[in-house]
Amino acid sequence: MCGIVGIVGRAFVADHLIEALRRLEYRGYDSAGIATLERGRLVRRRAEGKLANLAMSLRDEPLGGSIGIGHTRWATHGRPNETNAHPHATARLAVVHNGIIENFRELKAELQGFGIRFESETDTEVVAQLVSREMDQGLGPEEAVAACLPRLHGAFALGFIFSGYDDLLVGARHGAPLAIGFGEVEAGIGEIYLGSDALALAPFTEEITYLEEGDWAVLSRAGAVIHDIDGGLVERPRQRIVAQAYQVEKGNHRHFMAKEIHEQPEVVGRTLAHYVDLARSRIALPDALPFEFARLSRLSIAACGTAYYAGLVAKYWFETLARLPVEIDVASEARYREPPLDRDGLTLVISQSGETADTLASLRYAKAQGQHTLAVVNVPTSTIAREASAIVPTLAGPEIGVASTKAFSCQLTVLLCLAIVAGRARGTLSAERERELVDALITVPGLMAEATKREGEIEVLAREVSKARDVLYLGRGTSYPMALEGALKLKEISYIHAEGYAAGELKHGPIALIDESVPVIVIAPHDAIFEKTVSNMQEVAARGGRIILIGDAKGAAAAGLETLATVTMPDCDAVVAPIVYAVPIQLIAYHTAVFMGKDVDQPRNLAKSVTVE
Ligand code: F6R
């Protein structure tokens, strides 16, 4: 993970480096640092903890220099302290790094054999020392980097500046994303940027170029020279970025997570507008898919975390609406299990960031097996979006809060549209049922807005949840993955232990946990299996368990149970319920964490984009 940035500018760059890092903090926030060249001399400043600490230190003692690199870290090798913070430097150069150098131990031993001393526990310092040593042997900076790149194993992106070279920034991409941004040119002198993503560069540039796998680039005020993995000169296309799409402000909200929860009616509406032909009450994918649903033998889904739970909900939809057999796995397992994938199958990967290492590896595995691949992805310029045979984008806009909210509901929306298309193609869904489903889908933004009106009562309820040490979430059918998602959301931002279970599994073990101290959050719209869930609620109540029911008025009346609280949801078609019920689940986690004083947008140990396996 980690975010990297580099600037060759016309004026002092420290403030711009910090601004770019602020936009990359979603990639990690254990420590941060920058290095610049002041009159050709390398200077650096690093700080443990959030970027704010580094910014404060720079306010007290600014760094000059019109060229620099910066880094925000999610620790992999070595504790998150100042010594391990990037940039790592020698007398000759400073380097920032995203990813992992897998063979760093061997390289370090080799360099130590030459008497080189290391000050940090990181894999990155090995890169700094390795390139420096090549320069000691007489190579120029660019040649030294080029000579070292083939020796580095793993997935990484790197940015270098060199002592005495105030018009030279070198970047390299090998398995982790890296973009070049082109700034304004005045009197023939330009500004040029390097960054982990377009989001970081959006304030400074409207034109970017993504490096491709194995590329390395030499950046100067005159422009960029890009080499491919074999060293040959290559051109990579320039793309325009729409700065508006990269707005990252909280507006009137206290946290990005709150803003993103409340944005859901709008972004789900936007996503629906992209896929629904309102005039004909049917789903119309804007781009033709390079395979036929009717001919598919199987759908294999791979994703991580919340995106995996979206896939688990989709399994129910594809199986019931399209009678398409679905196999789903967390990507970190799928990639190493090496499942047999036949040529008539489709692999679907789901990812907000489009950079999750395990999901990307699963995609590549499926491609190597000759399968069709499809990605449901939120960042259209991401690696997954570029490598999948086809994409169906979620139009959630940038998601900054580490806990996924609006990306999840947009993933569900797109997946339901796809399942409907598959059902139509496979002859398992009548035109009339499609019309009903589309009618239900287009009510979803309104229903989500209605659901956010329960926020006041959820805030009160969250105080009860915050007292618990353990919380159980139960659900059946599509509410089962929603229970898993609810538990994940709560634990990742409040640090309360929570488990999601299929309600029917309760009696096979977890019922032993039930007592008055364990709130049991039951997700139960009044659907075909509601009665079964009521039986499970009875089992909980009989053991003194305190039930929090998230359901509709009809269900709450039919259950006739005493609950600790009932969050009454608007009536909706059971098929679209997961999208609508995402709202209370997210709000419970959010308000519990806020009440407990936790850092909701940047929970401990996490990062938004998981580019290491
Ligand atoms: C949880 C969360 C994570 C991500 C997971 C996959 O709230 O955000 O579990 O869903 O890391 O990330 P993407 O979707 O970017 O592949």
GROMACS .gro file of N, CA, C and O in nm, residues 6 82 115 225 263 347 401 454 478 503:
model
   40
    6GLY      N    1   0.582   1.270  -0.638
    6GLY     CA    2   0.706   1.342  -0.671
    6GLY      C    3   0.672   1.464  -0.754
    6GLY      O    4   0.575   1.460  -0.833
   82GLU      N    5   0.957   0.691   1.310
   82GLU     CA    6   1.019   0.789   1.220
   82GLU      C    7   1.136   0.728   1.141
   82GLU      O    8   1.155   0.757   1.023
  115GLY      N    9   3.004  -0.380   0.357
  115GLY     CA   10   3.026  -0.286   0.469
  115GLY      C   11   2.920  -0.177   0.478
  115GLY      O   12   2.936  -0.081   0.554
  225VAL      N   13   1.042   1.099  -2.025
  225VAL     CA   14   1.094   0.999  -2.118
  225VAL      C   15   1.064   0.863  -2.055
  225VAL      O   16   1.108   0.835  -1.943
  263GLU      N   17  -2.444   1.026   0.073
  263GLU     CA   18  -2.440   1.043  -0.073
  263GLU      C   19  -2.507   0.927  -0.147
  263GLU      O   20  -2.527   0.933  -0.268
  347THR      N   21  -1.514  -1.521  -1.499
  347THR     CA   22  -1.467  -1.477  -1.368
  347THR      C   23  -1.502  -1.330  -1.352
  347THR      O   24  -1.472  -1.247  -1.438
  401GLY      N   25  -1.339   0.762   0.298
  401GLY     CA   26  -1.347   0.691   0.426
  401GLY      C   27  -1.295   0.550   0.406
  401GLY      O   28  -1.327   0.487   0.305
  454ARG      N   29  -3.376   0.744   0.965
  454ARG     CA   30  -3.372   0.669   1.092
  454ARG      C   31  -3.246   0.704   1.172
  454ARG      O   32  -3.219   0.647   1.276
  478THR      N   33  -3.019  -1.324   0.133
  478THR     CA   34  -2.925  -1.213   0.106
  478THR      C   35  -2.895  -1.133   0.232
  478THR      O   36  -2.800  -1.055   0.235
  503ALA      N   37  -2.855  -1.698   1.009
  503ALA     CA   38  -2.941  -1.715   1.127
  503ALA      C   39  -2.963  -1.862   1.160
  503ALA      O   40  -2.967  -1.901   1.277
   0.00000   0.00000   0.00000
